[in-house]
Amino acid sequence: MNSNKQKRIQKITTMKKIGIFGCSGFIGSHLVERLLDSTRYKIIGADITQDKIGHLVKNPDFEFYKININDLKKSKELLKKCDTVISLAALCNPALYNTIPLEVIDSNFTQPHALVSLCAELGVRIIHFSTCEVYGKTIRGVALKKLTDPEDEANYLLSEDSSQLIMGPINAQRWTYAAAKQLLERVIYAYGEQDLLEYTIIRPFNFIGSRMDFIPGFDGNGIPRVIACFMESLLLNKPLKLVDGGKNTRSFTSIHDAIDAIVKIIELPEQSKNQIFNIGNPNNEFTIQELAEMFISLYKELYPDRNYTSKIISVPSAEFYGKGYEDSDKRVPDISKAQRLLGWYPNINIMDALKETIVSYVDYYGKKWAA
Ligand code: NAD
Ligand code: UGA
């Protein structure tokens, strides 16, 4: 056997084997990229598409399988190859929660529940992606009665192990996603309490960056999340739409800060064992109206020749998303647990994160449209 081949076999036997289910999505594609860069991991990726990882599939440390995770036989075969699995596959676009709620519940509870059971059976560590939406409606829905002092509202933080999780009535189908994610968190927690599973749950707070969602009618259909909605409007010189006036806030988190946190969780199994972590940037809390204004001013500054002339308009949520839409009004993470146990803290400010996102969309869609 030649020495190169020997070295390669040696390397493969010492590498950690990480399964990434949903590896071709926004988070998955950035995570695969980062883990392959480090050359210490063998990645076993699964997804129904390879659209966002086409540039990575030839890497010898990446095995990609085009499968649906509801194929339990194939999923089990892949899980047997892994030390740790990262469960990302889901329908996670708010426009779907009240329009195809049964598929949303299936995709965020039934299918990943089967994956969790397989991990318990096979003794595979799971890092499962839940959502900050499990906190539900937040200020107006949960705590307003207690918040008589406006100072309190300014200090309002959502904490993994103490905040209430409160959702709207059943006819407000917006909450199908959050309810499905919450129930699966409860299942995973119960497995952990009975010593049947080693897990970590991540609650992401509005990660943003390149490769998020799609531009409707070009590489996808329907309504994407707010970043791609605003980019579509900028690229096509259309008005940016604020749902119900855009008064609610989000804490926007650069995908690069988020990936740093995920890598820490992968590499610190003892510190992250059976923990739930908020991963978000509390310093980047803005209303959607402020977000729209920042998008427009950065776009005009970066691309003056594109002559963007449209304005910001407000649209009722029932018109934009349809019946059964409700919203969280304020979402700011308490990240002290991630800081204490993982030594993680986000560093990327909103302007830098938005600038990078805008440039990536203009490059990607500009080239595609030109071709
Ligand atoms: P995404 O839609 O970009 O990626 C999801 C991926 O899962 C897609 O590539 C899709 O093809 C794949 N997938 C869906 N169903 C599948 C199935 N049955 N079999 C195989 N593959 C399937 O979403 P994302 O933003 O990367 O989010 C990933 C996870 O993180 C989701 O579970 C989501 O709920 C959670 N999350 C993300 C954010 C965020 O800020 N992006 C926030 C909160 C929660
Ligand atoms: C998102 C999605 O549920 C998930 O991707 C994820 O679980 C989670 O939250 C997250 O990213 O942390 P949400 O933040 O409501 O939910 O989704 P966005 O599409 O990013 O919308 C953010 C806000 O912008 C909402 O208030 C929405 O009504 C508003 N919006 C959206 C607009 O004002 N205009 C638009 O064109 C689109």
Short mmCIF file of C-alpha atoms and ligand atoms in Angstrom, two decimals:
data_model
loop_
_atom_site.label_atom_id
_atom_site.label_comp_id
_atom_site.label_asym_id
_atom_site.label_seq_id
_atom_site.Cartn_x
_atom_site.Cartn_y
_atom_site.Cartn_z
CA MET A 1 0.00 0.00 0.00
CA ASN A 2 1.46 3.40 -0.93
CA SER A 3 2.14 5.87 1.89
CA ASN A 4 -0.48 8.41 0.74
CA LYS A 5 -3.18 5.75 0.90
CA GLN A 6 -1.95 4.63 4.33
CA LYS A 7 -2.03 8.23 5.63
CA ARG A 8 -5.57 8.66 4.29
CA ILE A 9 -6.77 5.46 6.05
CA GLN A 10 -5.08 6.59 9.28
CA LYS A 11 -6.74 10.01 8.98
CA ILE A 12 -10.20 8.54 8.37
CA THR A 13 -10.01 6.26 11.41
CA THR A 14 -9.16 9.17 13.74
CA MET A 15 -11.68 11.64 12.28
CA LYS A 16 -14.95 12.38 14.11
CA LYS A 17 -17.93 11.24 12.05
CA ILE A 18 -20.62 13.88 11.98
CA GLY A 19 -24.01 13.25 10.37
CA ILE A 20 -25.79 16.37 9.11
CA PHE A 21 -29.46 15.80 8.22
CA GLY A 22 -30.73 18.78 6.22
CA CYS A 23 -27.14 19.55 5.10
CA SER A 24 -28.13 21.43 1.95
CA GLY A 25 -30.11 24.22 3.63
CA PHE A 26 -28.99 27.65 4.81
CA ILE A 27 -27.43 26.55 8.12
CA GLY A 28 -26.39 23.10 6.84
CA SER A 29 -24.43 24.44 3.86
CA HIS A 30 -22.45 26.87 6.06
CA LEU A 31 -21.82 24.17 8.67
CA VAL A 32 -20.57 21.60 6.13
CA GLU A 33 -18.27 24.26 4.64
CA ARG A 34 -16.78 25.13 8.04
CA LEU A 35 -16.34 21.53 9.23
CA LEU A 36 -14.67 20.46 5.97
CA ASP A 37 -12.31 23.45 6.21
CA SER A 38 -11.07 22.20 9.58
CA THR A 39 -10.13 18.78 7.97
CA ARG A 40 -10.82 17.00 11.28
CA TYR A 41 -14.25 15.64 10.44
CA LYS A 42 -15.78 13.07 8.16
CA ILE A 43 -19.20 14.43 7.16
CA ILE A 44 -22.13 12.18 6.32
CA GLY A 45 -24.72 14.52 4.83
CA ALA A 46 -28.38 13.84 4.00
CA ASP A 47 -30.91 16.03 2.21
CA ILE A 48 -33.54 15.83 -0.52
CA THR A 49 -31.54 18.30 -2.64
CA GLN A 50 -27.91 19.29 -3.10
CA ASP A 51 -28.61 22.78 -4.45
CA LYS A 52 -26.60 24.74 -1.84
CA ILE A 53 -23.73 22.26 -1.40
CA GLY A 54 -22.86 21.56 -5.04
CA HIS A 55 -19.43 23.15 -4.47
CA LEU A 56 -18.68 20.71 -1.61
CA VAL A 57 -19.84 17.27 -2.76
CA LYS A 58 -16.54 16.33 -4.39
CA ASN A 59 -14.59 16.79 -1.13
CA PRO A 60 -13.23 13.34 -0.13
CA ASP A 61 -14.22 13.98 3.52
CA PHE A 62 -17.88 14.50 2.56
CA GLU A 63 -20.32 11.67 1.79
CA PHE A 64 -23.59 13.08 0.52
CA TYR A 65 -26.79 10.99 0.39
CA LYS A 66 -29.83 12.29 -1.43
CA ILE A 67 -32.52 10.88 0.86
CA ASN A 68 -35.73 11.92 2.57
CA ILE A 69 -35.37 11.53 6.35
CA ASN A 70 -38.78 9.89 6.46
CA ASP A 71 -37.05 6.85 4.88
CA LEU A 72 -36.17 5.33 8.24
CA LYS A 73 -34.31 2.34 6.82
CA LYS A 74 -31.86 4.56 4.94
CA SER A 75 -31.65 7.09 7.79
CA LYS A 76 -30.75 4.29 10.22
CA GLU A 77 -27.96 3.05 7.92
CA LEU A 78 -26.50 6.57 7.86
CA LEU A 79 -26.85 7.03 11.63
CA LYS A 80 -24.84 3.83 12.18
CA LYS A 81 -21.86 5.57 10.54
CA CYS A 82 -22.01 8.62 12.88
CA ASP A 83 -20.62 9.55 16.31
CA THR A 84 -22.83 12.67 16.43
CA VAL A 85 -25.80 13.69 14.31
CA ILE A 86 -27.00 17.24 13.72
CA SER A 87 -30.69 17.38 12.96
CA LEU A 88 -31.60 20.37 10.77
CA ALA A 89 -34.12 18.99 8.25
CA ALA A 90 -37.44 20.81 8.58
CA LEU A 91 -40.02 23.06 6.96
CA CYS A 92 -39.20 26.31 8.76
CA ASN A 93 -40.70 29.15 6.77
CA PRO A 94 -43.51 31.12 8.51
CA ALA A 95 -45.57 31.36 5.31
CA LEU A 96 -46.13 27.57 5.60
CA TYR A 97 -47.21 27.36 9.25
CA ASN A 98 -50.83 28.48 8.66
CA THR A 99 -51.12 27.28 5.04
CA ILE A 100 -49.81 23.66 5.21
CA PRO A 101 -49.92 23.03 8.98
CA LEU A 102 -50.12 19.22 8.76
CA GLU A 103 -46.91 19.02 6.70
CA VAL A 104 -45.27 21.49 9.11
CA ILE A 105 -46.17 19.34 12.15
CA ASP A 106 -45.02 16.19 10.35
CA SER A 107 -41.72 17.78 9.39
CA ASN A 108 -41.00 19.38 12.79
CA PHE A 109 -42.32 16.65 15.07
CA THR A 110 -43.16 13.26 13.53
CA GLN A 111 -40.15 12.82 11.25
CA PRO A 112 -37.44 14.18 13.58
CA HIS A 113 -39.07 12.26 16.48
CA ALA A 114 -38.35 9.04 14.59
CA LEU A 115 -34.75 10.21 14.13
CA VAL A 116 -34.44 10.93 17.86
CA SER A 117 -35.74 7.42 18.69
CA LEU A 118 -33.17 5.89 16.33
CA CYS A 119 -30.38 7.90 17.99
CA ALA A 120 -31.49 6.58 21.39
CA GLU A 121 -31.58 3.02 20.04
CA LEU A 122 -28.12 3.29 18.42
CA GLY A 123 -26.43 5.38 21.14
CA VAL A 124 -25.70 8.29 18.76
CA ARG A 125 -25.32 11.78 20.27
CA ILE A 126 -27.84 14.23 18.73
CA ILE A 127 -27.60 18.02 18.35
CA HIS A 128 -31.15 19.00 17.50
CA PHE A 129 -32.27 22.32 16.00
CA SER A 130 -35.33 23.69 17.71
CA THR A 131 -36.25 27.40 17.47
CA CYS A 132 -36.57 30.62 19.45
CA GLU A 133 -40.23 30.47 18.38
CA VAL A 134 -40.84 28.00 21.24
CA TYR A 135 -40.95 31.11 23.49
CA GLY A 136 -44.14 32.00 21.60
CA LYS A 137 -45.75 35.41 21.66
CA THR A 138 -43.39 36.86 24.31
CA ILE A 139 -44.07 40.34 25.76
CA ARG A 140 -47.72 40.97 24.89
CA GLY A 141 -48.62 37.29 25.12
CA VAL A 142 -46.79 36.38 28.29
CA ALA A 143 -45.51 38.95 30.61
CA LEU A 144 -47.09 42.33 29.94
CA LYS A 145 -49.17 42.21 33.09
CA LYS A 146 -46.02 41.86 35.15
CA LEU A 147 -44.18 44.58 33.25
CA THR A 148 -45.49 47.74 34.83
CA ASP A 149 -42.09 49.45 34.73
CA PRO A 150 -40.91 50.26 31.15
CA GLU A 151 -37.36 49.56 32.35
CA ASP A 152 -38.40 45.93 32.74
CA GLU A 153 -39.36 45.71 29.11
CA ALA A 154 -35.95 47.03 28.11
CA ASN A 155 -34.33 44.27 30.16
CA TYR A 156 -36.64 41.50 28.97
CA LEU A 157 -34.62 38.42 28.06
CA LEU A 158 -35.68 34.89 27.12
CA SER A 159 -33.91 32.21 29.16
CA GLU A 160 -33.68 28.55 28.24
CA ASP A 161 -34.52 27.06 31.64
CA SER A 162 -36.89 29.59 33.18
CA SER A 163 -38.93 31.56 30.60
CA GLN A 164 -42.58 30.66 29.94
CA LEU A 165 -43.50 29.23 26.52
CA ILE A 166 -46.88 30.69 25.53
CA MET A 167 -48.64 30.37 22.21
CA GLY A 168 -51.88 31.60 20.68
CA PRO A 169 -55.18 29.73 20.36
CA ILE A 170 -55.48 26.66 18.14
CA ASN A 171 -57.14 28.67 15.34
CA ALA A 172 -53.98 30.81 15.14
CA GLN A 173 -52.17 28.23 13.05
CA ARG A 174 -48.95 30.27 13.03
CA TRP A 175 -48.04 28.31 16.17
CA THR A 176 -48.09 24.83 14.56
CA TYR A 177 -44.32 25.05 13.99
CA ALA A 178 -43.48 26.30 17.48
CA ALA A 179 -45.81 23.77 19.12
CA ALA A 180 -44.30 20.88 17.11
CA LYS A 181 -40.76 22.01 17.98
CA GLN A 182 -41.72 22.42 21.64
CA LEU A 183 -43.24 18.93 21.89
CA LEU A 184 -40.11 17.39 20.38
CA GLU A 185 -37.95 19.30 22.89
CA ARG A 186 -40.07 17.71 25.63
CA VAL A 187 -39.57 14.23 24.14
CA ILE A 188 -35.79 14.75 23.88
CA TYR A 189 -35.63 16.09 27.43
CA ALA A 190 -37.55 13.05 28.70
CA TYR A 191 -35.12 10.67 26.94
CA GLY A 192 -32.25 12.55 28.58
CA GLU A 193 -33.82 12.46 32.04
CA GLN A 194 -34.13 8.66 31.71
CA ASP A 195 -30.49 8.39 30.60
CA LEU A 196 -31.50 7.02 27.23
CA LEU A 197 -30.01 9.73 25.01
CA GLU A 198 -27.14 12.24 24.93
CA TYR A 199 -28.45 15.43 23.37
CA THR A 200 -28.05 19.17 22.93
CA ILE A 201 -30.93 21.40 21.80
CA ILE A 202 -30.20 24.65 19.96
CA ARG A 203 -32.73 27.50 19.83
CA PRO A 204 -31.54 29.78 17.01
CA PHE A 205 -32.52 33.46 16.96
CA ASN A 206 -32.92 34.70 13.36
CA PHE A 207 -29.63 33.68 11.77
CA ILE A 208 -28.85 35.72 8.65
CA GLY A 209 -26.36 35.40 5.80
CA SER A 210 -25.80 34.15 2.29
CA ARG A 211 -27.80 31.22 0.85
CA MET A 212 -30.86 31.95 2.98
CA ASP A 213 -34.04 30.71 1.30
CA PHE A 214 -34.81 31.66 -2.31
CA ILE A 215 -36.04 34.38 -4.65
CA PRO A 216 -39.69 33.59 -5.52
CA GLY A 217 -40.22 32.52 -9.12
CA PHE A 218 -36.49 32.14 -9.65
CA ASP A 219 -35.18 29.35 -7.42
CA GLY A 220 -38.26 28.68 -5.27
CA ASN A 221 -41.94 29.46 -4.86
CA GLY A 222 -44.01 31.13 -2.16
CA ILE A 223 -42.94 33.63 0.49
CA PRO A 224 -39.44 33.22 1.95
CA ARG A 225 -38.21 34.58 5.31
CA VAL A 226 -37.80 38.34 5.70
CA ILE A 227 -34.18 38.56 4.48
CA ALA A 228 -34.95 37.01 1.10
CA CYS A 229 -38.25 38.98 0.86
CA PHE A 230 -36.33 42.24 1.26
CA MET A 231 -33.57 41.13 -1.14
CA GLU A 232 -36.15 40.22 -3.79
CA SER A 233 -37.66 43.72 -3.48
CA LEU A 234 -34.27 45.43 -3.70
CA LEU A 235 -33.11 43.36 -6.69
CA LEU A 236 -36.37 43.95 -8.59
CA ASN A 237 -36.84 47.59 -7.49
CA LYS A 238 -40.11 46.80 -5.70
CA PRO A 239 -41.33 48.22 -2.34
CA LEU A 240 -40.20 46.49 0.87
CA LYS A 241 -43.32 45.30 2.70
CA LEU A 242 -43.73 45.67 6.48
CA VAL A 243 -46.20 43.15 7.86
CA ASP A 244 -48.63 45.00 10.17
CA GLY A 245 -46.30 48.02 10.24
CA GLY A 246 -43.05 46.17 11.09
CA LYS A 247 -43.11 47.14 14.79
CA ASN A 248 -42.03 43.75 16.16
CA THR A 249 -38.37 43.05 16.87
CA ARG A 250 -35.94 40.25 16.15
CA SER A 251 -32.34 39.71 17.33
CA PHE A 252 -30.45 39.10 14.10
CA THR A 253 -27.44 36.80 14.29
CA SER A 254 -24.70 36.43 11.71
CA ILE A 255 -24.47 32.89 10.37
CA HIS A 256 -20.72 33.00 11.11
CA ASP A 257 -21.25 33.67 14.83
CA ALA A 258 -23.89 30.93 14.79
CA ILE A 259 -21.56 28.41 13.17
CA ASP A 260 -18.89 29.24 15.80
CA ALA A 261 -21.42 28.26 18.47
CA ILE A 262 -22.39 25.01 16.71
CA VAL A 263 -18.72 24.01 16.33
CA LYS A 264 -18.17 24.65 20.06
CA ILE A 265 -21.15 22.43 20.86
CA ILE A 266 -19.76 19.67 18.62
CA GLU A 267 -16.33 19.95 20.25
CA LEU A 268 -17.49 20.28 23.88
CA PRO A 269 -19.76 17.26 24.43
CA GLU A 270 -19.39 17.24 28.22
CA GLN A 271 -20.20 20.95 28.64
CA SER A 272 -23.15 20.76 26.24
CA LYS A 273 -24.50 17.38 27.40
CA ASN A 274 -28.29 17.46 27.87
CA GLN A 275 -28.42 21.27 27.66
CA ILE A 276 -30.64 23.68 25.75
CA PHE A 277 -28.83 26.73 24.33
CA ASN A 278 -30.16 30.04 22.99
CA ILE A 279 -27.90 31.00 20.10
CA GLY A 280 -28.51 34.61 19.13
CA ASN A 281 -27.13 38.12 19.28
CA PRO A 282 -28.86 40.29 21.93
CA ASN A 283 -26.93 43.34 20.68
CA ASN A 284 -28.60 43.13 17.26
CA GLU A 285 -32.23 43.66 18.32
CA PHE A 286 -34.12 45.80 15.78
CA THR A 287 -37.69 46.31 14.61
CA ILE A 288 -38.49 45.05 11.12
CA GLN A 289 -39.02 48.66 10.08
CA GLU A 290 -35.46 49.50 11.21
CA LEU A 291 -34.24 46.41 9.34
CA ALA A 292 -35.95 47.61 6.13
CA GLU A 293 -34.40 51.07 6.48
CA MET A 294 -30.91 49.59 7.03
CA PHE A 295 -31.35 47.31 3.98
CA ILE A 296 -32.29 50.23 1.72
CA SER A 297 -29.54 52.58 2.89
CA LEU A 298 -26.82 49.89 2.62
CA TYR A 299 -28.05 48.76 -0.80
CA LYS A 300 -28.04 52.34 -2.14
CA GLU A 301 -24.56 52.93 -0.69
CA LEU A 302 -23.14 49.68 -2.11
CA TYR A 303 -24.89 49.82 -5.51
CA PRO A 304 -25.66 53.46 -6.43
CA ASP A 305 -25.81 52.49 -10.14
CA ARG A 306 -28.80 50.24 -9.53
CA ASN A 307 -30.95 53.35 -8.86
CA TYR A 308 -33.25 51.78 -6.26
CA THR A 309 -36.23 54.12 -6.06
CA SER A 310 -39.02 52.15 -4.35
CA LYS A 311 -40.33 52.82 -0.85
CA ILE A 312 -41.35 50.95 2.29
CA ILE A 313 -45.06 50.07 2.56
CA SER A 314 -47.16 48.40 5.25
CA VAL A 315 -49.40 45.39 4.51
CA PRO A 316 -51.88 43.60 6.79
CA SER A 317 -50.67 40.16 7.93
CA ALA A 318 -53.94 38.53 6.79
CA GLU A 319 -53.20 39.73 3.27
CA PHE A 320 -49.49 38.82 3.35
CA TYR A 321 -49.60 35.43 5.13
CA GLY A 322 -53.34 34.61 5.17
CA LYS A 323 -55.72 33.64 7.97
CA GLY A 324 -54.27 32.32 11.24
CA TYR A 325 -51.04 34.35 11.26
CA GLU A 326 -49.85 35.80 14.56
CA ASP A 327 -46.42 37.10 15.48
CA SER A 328 -43.88 37.19 18.30
CA ASP A 329 -43.43 40.81 19.26
CA LYS A 330 -40.02 40.78 20.93
CA ARG A 331 -37.30 38.15 20.98
CA VAL A 332 -34.06 38.82 22.78
CA PRO A 333 -31.97 35.87 23.95
CA ASP A 334 -30.29 35.46 27.31
CA ILE A 335 -27.01 33.92 26.15
CA SER A 336 -25.28 33.72 29.51
CA LYS A 337 -25.46 29.91 29.51
CA ALA A 338 -23.71 29.62 26.13
CA GLN A 339 -21.12 32.12 27.32
CA ARG A 340 -20.51 30.26 30.59
CA LEU A 341 -20.49 26.66 29.34
CA LEU A 342 -19.15 27.08 25.80
CA GLY A 343 -17.12 30.29 26.03
CA TRP A 344 -19.17 31.61 23.08
CA TYR A 345 -20.20 35.19 22.45
CA PRO A 346 -21.36 36.72 19.12
CA ASN A 347 -19.16 39.48 17.65
CA ILE A 348 -20.67 40.48 14.31
CA ASN A 349 -22.74 43.67 14.29
CA ILE A 350 -25.88 44.13 12.21
CA MET A 351 -24.32 46.39 9.58
CA ASP A 352 -21.49 43.97 8.80
CA ALA A 353 -23.89 41.01 8.72
CA LEU A 354 -26.32 42.82 6.40
CA LYS A 355 -23.59 44.14 4.11
CA GLU A 356 -22.20 40.65 3.59
CA THR A 357 -25.69 39.25 3.02
CA ILE A 358 -26.62 41.91 0.45
CA VAL A 359 -23.36 41.47 -1.48
CA SER A 360 -23.78 37.67 -1.55
CA TYR A 361 -27.33 37.92 -2.98
CA VAL A 362 -26.34 40.50 -5.59
CA ASP A 363 -23.36 38.35 -6.68
CA TYR A 364 -25.29 35.10 -6.76
CA TYR A 365 -28.52 36.25 -8.41
CA GLY A 366 -26.75 38.82 -10.60
CA LYS A 367 -24.59 36.08 -12.12
CA LYS A 368 -27.54 33.66 -12.47
CA TRP A 369 -29.73 36.29 -14.11
CA ALA A 370 -26.94 37.30 -16.46
CA ALA A 371 -26.35 33.66 -17.50
P1 NAD B 1 -33.50 25.49 5.39
O1 NAD B 1 -34.89 25.41 4.91
O2 NAD B 1 -32.56 26.40 4.67
O3 NAD B 1 -32.85 24.05 5.43
C1 NAD B 1 -33.57 22.89 5.74
C2 NAD B 1 -33.04 21.76 4.89
O4 NAD B 1 -33.71 20.56 5.27
C3 NAD B 1 -33.29 21.98 3.39
O5 NAD B 1 -32.11 21.81 2.63
C4 NAD B 1 -34.32 20.91 3.04
O6 NAD B 1 -34.20 20.41 1.72
C5 NAD B 1 -34.00 19.85 4.08
N1 NAD B 1 -35.14 18.96 4.34
C6 NAD B 1 -36.40 19.34 4.68
N2 NAD B 1 -37.18 18.25 4.82
C7 NAD B 1 -36.40 17.17 4.58
C8 NAD B 1 -36.62 15.77 4.58
N3 NAD B 1 -37.83 15.26 4.85
N4 NAD B 1 -35.59 14.95 4.29
C9 NAD B 1 -34.36 15.46 4.00
N5 NAD B 1 -34.10 16.77 3.98
C10 NAD B 1 -35.10 17.62 4.27
O7 NAD B 1 -33.55 25.91 6.94
P2 NAD B 1 -32.41 26.47 7.88
O8 NAD B 1 -32.61 27.92 8.04
O9 NAD B 1 -31.09 25.94 7.47
O10 NAD B 1 -32.85 25.81 9.28
C11 NAD B 1 -32.38 24.55 9.69
C12 NAD B 1 -33.01 24.16 11.02
O11 NAD B 1 -32.81 25.18 12.00
C13 NAD B 1 -34.52 23.92 10.97
O12 NAD B 1 -34.83 22.84 11.82
C14 NAD B 1 -35.12 25.20 11.54
O13 NAD B 1 -36.35 24.95 12.14
C15 NAD B 1 -34.07 25.60 12.54
N6 NAD B 1 -34.04 27.04 12.73
C16 NAD B 1 -33.41 27.87 11.87
C17 NAD B 1 -33.39 29.24 12.11
C18 NAD B 1 -32.66 30.22 11.25
O14 NAD B 1 -32.43 31.35 11.70
N7 NAD B 1 -32.25 29.86 10.04
C19 NAD B 1 -34.04 29.74 13.23
C20 NAD B 1 -34.71 28.87 14.07
C21 NAD B 1 -34.70 27.52 13.82
C1 UGA B 2 -38.59 32.62 11.87
C2 UGA B 2 -38.96 31.26 11.31
O1 UGA B 2 -40.02 30.70 12.02
C3 UGA B 2 -37.86 30.29 11.38
O2 UGA B 2 -37.01 30.36 10.31
C4 UGA B 2 -37.09 30.32 12.64
O3 UGA B 2 -37.56 29.28 13.44
C5 UGA B 2 -37.11 31.59 13.45
O4 UGA B 2 -38.06 32.53 13.15
C6 UGA B 2 -35.78 32.28 13.44
O5 UGA B 2 -35.29 32.62 12.35
O6 UGA B 2 -35.23 32.47 14.50
P1 UGA B 2 -39.80 34.89 11.89
O7 UGA B 2 -38.69 35.59 12.57
O8 UGA B 2 -41.15 35.36 12.23
O9 UGA B 2 -39.76 33.35 12.11
O10 UGA B 2 -39.64 34.93 10.30
P2 UGA B 2 -39.13 36.01 9.28
O11 UGA B 2 -39.64 35.64 7.94
O12 UGA B 2 -37.67 36.15 9.41
O13 UGA B 2 -39.91 37.34 9.71
C7 UGA B 2 -39.44 38.23 10.66
C8 UGA B 2 -40.47 39.36 10.81
O14 UGA B 2 -40.53 40.10 9.57
C9 UGA B 2 -41.92 38.94 11.10
O15 UGA B 2 -42.46 39.87 11.99
C10 UGA B 2 -42.63 39.06 9.75
O16 UGA B 2 -44.00 39.34 9.89
C11 UGA B 2 -41.88 40.24 9.15
N1 UGA B 2 -41.84 40.32 7.66
C12 UGA B 2 -41.52 39.25 6.90
C13 UGA B 2 -42.08 41.56 7.06
O17 UGA B 2 -42.40 42.57 7.71
N2 UGA B 2 -41.97 41.66 5.69
C14 UGA B 2 -41.65 40.61 4.90
O18 UGA B 2 -41.56 40.80 3.66
C15 UGA B 2 -41.42 39.36 5.52
#
